[in-house]
Coordinates of C-alpha atoms in Angstrom, one line a residue:
M3 CA -31.6 0.1 -15.5
L4 CA -29.0 2.8 -15.3
K5 CA -27.8 5.5 -17.6
L6 CA -24.4 4.6 -19.1
N7 CA -22.7 7.7 -17.7
G8 CA -24.0 6.9 -14.2
F9 CA -22.8 3.3 -14.5
I10 CA -19.3 4.4 -15.6
A11 CA -19.2 7.0 -12.7
A12 CA -20.1 4.2 -10.3
I13 CA -17.3 2.0 -11.6
Q14 CA -14.8 4.9 -11.4
Q15 CA -15.9 5.7 -7.8
A16 CA -15.4 2.0 -6.9
I17 CA -11.9 2.0 -8.4
E18 CA -10.9 5.2 -6.6
T19 CA -12.2 3.8 -3.3
A20 CA -10.3 0.5 -3.8
S21 CA -7.1 2.5 -4.7
D22 CA -7.4 4.7 -1.6
A23 CA -7.9 1.7 0.7
V24 CA -4.9 -0.1 -0.8
A25 CA -2.7 3.1 -0.4
K26 CA -3.8 3.5 3.2
E27 CA -2.9 -0.2 3.9
N28 CA 0.5 0.2 2.3
V29 CA 1.2 3.2 4.5
K30 CA 0.0 1.3 7.5
I31 CA 2.4 -1.6 6.7
L32 CA 5.3 0.7 6.1
T33 CA 4.8 2.8 9.3
S34 CA 4.6 -0.4 11.4
Y35 CA 8.4 -0.6 11.1
F36 CA 8.8 2.9 12.7
D37 CA 8.1 4.6 16.0
E38 CA 6.4 8.0 15.6
V39 CA 8.0 10.7 17.9
P40 CA 7.6 14.4 18.3
M41 CA 9.9 16.3 15.9
R42 CA 12.1 17.8 18.7
Q43 CA 12.5 14.7 20.8
S44 CA 16.0 13.8 21.9
P45 CA 17.4 10.2 22.1
E46 CA 17.3 10.4 25.9
E47 CA 13.5 11.0 25.7
N48 CA 13.0 8.0 23.4
P49 CA 14.7 5.0 25.1
K50 CA 13.6 2.7 22.3
N51 CA 16.7 3.4 20.3
N52 CA 20.0 5.3 20.5
V53 CA 19.7 7.1 17.2
K54 CA 20.5 10.8 17.3
I55 CA 17.6 12.8 16.1
E56 CA 18.3 16.0 14.2
P57 CA 15.4 18.5 14.1
F58 CA 14.4 20.3 11.0
L59 CA 15.9 23.8 10.6
N60 CA 12.5 25.6 10.5
F61 CA 10.7 23.6 13.1
D62 CA 7.6 25.3 14.5
P63 CA 6.8 23.8 18.0
K64 CA 3.1 24.7 17.6
S65 CA 2.8 22.5 14.4
N66 CA 2.6 19.2 16.3
K67 CA 4.8 17.6 13.6
T68 CA 6.2 14.2 14.2
Q69 CA 8.9 12.1 12.6
L70 CA 9.4 8.4 12.1
I71 CA 12.3 6.7 13.8
P72 CA 13.1 3.1 12.6
K73 CA 12.4 0.3 15.0
M74 CA 15.8 -1.3 15.6
V75 CA 17.2 -4.6 16.8
A76 CA 20.7 -5.2 18.0
M77 CA 22.4 -8.2 16.4
T78 CA 25.7 -9.6 17.3
Y79 CA 28.1 -10.2 14.5
P80 CA 31.4 -12.2 14.8
R81 CA 34.5 -10.2 14.2
E82 CA 38.0 -11.6 13.9
T83 CA 40.7 -9.6 15.9
A84 CA 44.2 -10.3 17.0
K85 CA 42.7 -11.7 20.2
G86 CA 40.5 -14.1 18.2
I87 CA 36.8 -14.0 17.4
V88 CA 34.9 -11.3 19.3
E89 CA 31.2 -10.3 19.1
H90 CA 30.4 -7.0 17.4
Q91 CA 27.0 -5.3 17.9
V92 CA 25.2 -4.1 14.8
M93 CA 22.0 -2.0 15.0
V94 CA 19.7 -3.1 12.3
P95 CA 16.4 -1.4 11.3
L96 CA 13.6 -4.0 11.1
I97 CA 12.6 -2.6 7.7
S98 CA 15.9 -3.9 6.4
L99 CA 15.1 -7.4 7.5
A100 CA 11.6 -7.9 6.3
P101 CA 10.4 -8.1 2.7
I102 CA 8.2 -5.1 2.0
T103 CA 5.7 -5.5 -0.8
T104 CA 3.2 -3.0 -1.8
L105 CA 0.0 -3.3 -3.9
Q106 CA -1.1 -0.9 -6.5
P107 CA -4.1 -1.5 -8.6
T108 CA -3.2 -1.0 -12.3
E109 CA -6.0 -2.7 -14.0
M110 CA -9.2 -4.4 -12.9
T111 CA -10.9 -7.5 -14.4
V112 CA -14.6 -7.9 -13.8
E113 CA -16.9 -9.5 -16.3
I114 CA -20.5 -8.3 -16.2
D115 CA -23.2 -9.3 -18.5
L116 CA -24.8 -6.1 -19.7
E117 CA -27.4 -5.1 -22.2
F118 CA -27.3 -1.6 -23.8
L119 CA -30.6 -0.1 -24.8
E120 CA -31.4 3.3 -26.2
R121 CA -34.2 5.3 -24.6
D122 CA -35.1 8.9 -25.1
D123 CA -31.7 9.7 -26.7
D124 CA -29.8 8.2 -23.8
I125 CA -27.9 4.9 -23.6
I126 CA -29.2 2.8 -20.8
V127 CA -27.3 -0.1 -19.1
G128 CA -29.3 -3.1 -18.0
F129 CA -28.5 -6.3 -16.3
P130 CA -30.1 -9.5 -17.8
Q131 CA -32.4 -11.1 -15.3
L132 CA -32.6 -14.8 -14.7
K133 CA -35.9 -16.6 -14.4
K134 CA -36.7 -20.2 -13.7
S135 CA -37.8 -22.5 -16.4
M136 CA -40.7 -24.8 -15.5
F137 CA -38.2 -27.6 -15.0
G138 CA -36.3 -25.7 -12.3
G139 CA -33.2 -24.7 -14.4
E140 CA -32.2 -21.0 -14.9
K141 CA -33.1 -19.4 -18.1
T142 CA -32.3 -15.8 -19.2
Q143 CA -34.9 -13.5 -20.5
D144 CA -35.2 -13.0 -24.2
N145 CA -33.0 -9.9 -24.0
K146 CA -29.5 -11.2 -24.5
P147 CA -26.4 -9.3 -23.1
N148 CA -24.5 -7.5 -25.9
A149 CA -21.5 -6.3 -23.9
K150 CA -18.9 -7.4 -21.3
L151 CA -16.8 -5.1 -19.2
T152 CA -13.3 -6.3 -18.3
M153 CA -11.0 -4.7 -15.7
K154 CA -7.9 -6.3 -14.1
I155 CA -6.2 -5.9 -10.7
T156 CA -2.4 -6.6 -10.5
T157 CA 0.4 -5.6 -8.3
T158 CA 3.5 -3.6 -9.1
N159 CA 7.0 -3.2 -7.8
R160 CA 7.3 -1.1 -4.6
P161 CA 7.6 2.7 -5.2
A162 CA 11.1 4.1 -5.8
G163 CA 10.9 6.2 -2.5
I164 CA 10.4 3.1 -0.4
S165 CA 13.2 1.3 -2.2
A166 CA 15.5 4.3 -1.7
V167 CA 14.7 4.4 2.1
I168 CA 15.3 0.7 2.5
E169 CA 18.6 0.9 0.4
G170 CA 19.8 3.7 2.7
Y171 CA 19.2 1.7 5.8
D172 CA 20.9 -1.3 4.2
K173 CA 24.0 0.9 3.5
V174 CA 24.1 1.9 7.2
V175 CA 23.9 -1.7 8.2
R176 CA 26.8 -2.7 5.9
A177 CA 28.9 0.2 7.2
Q178 CA 28.6 -1.3 10.7
I179 CA 29.9 -4.7 9.7
P180 CA 33.6 -5.0 10.0
S181 CA 35.4 -6.2 6.9

């Protein structure tokens, strides 16, 4: 038996822990599309791409700050010229090619058989216990549950910040494709 407020606090802690784990996994997935480099690194020091890196104006070299550079792939794109069809190279961030979905718990659904009792001016939460009947089947105790708790887990659209970042990279890709 638990006090009701302790039971609710345990549920809240479980929800917060689940939300934190989901958020960390979302960040892990997102950052898998980027290389992490020191803030002042030049393109020559990072041969993985040829993107020019502009340092922040108030950079403190002792801060050990890093930045994320998109992982890129070079793709050839056909282009019609006066000399015929030629290949044109387009640098495409991987994040623009892959579907990015994020999870965010908004509700939780869990059904629990509970019994609420009053003891010493406190509300106590109990869980009905099962006991075997003499023929081997399960039979609940005489105390019947008088409540059910329902919570629901669903997913939502990706956050606006991630969408804006991806849309920005998509614009850069479109700008490289000749019309």
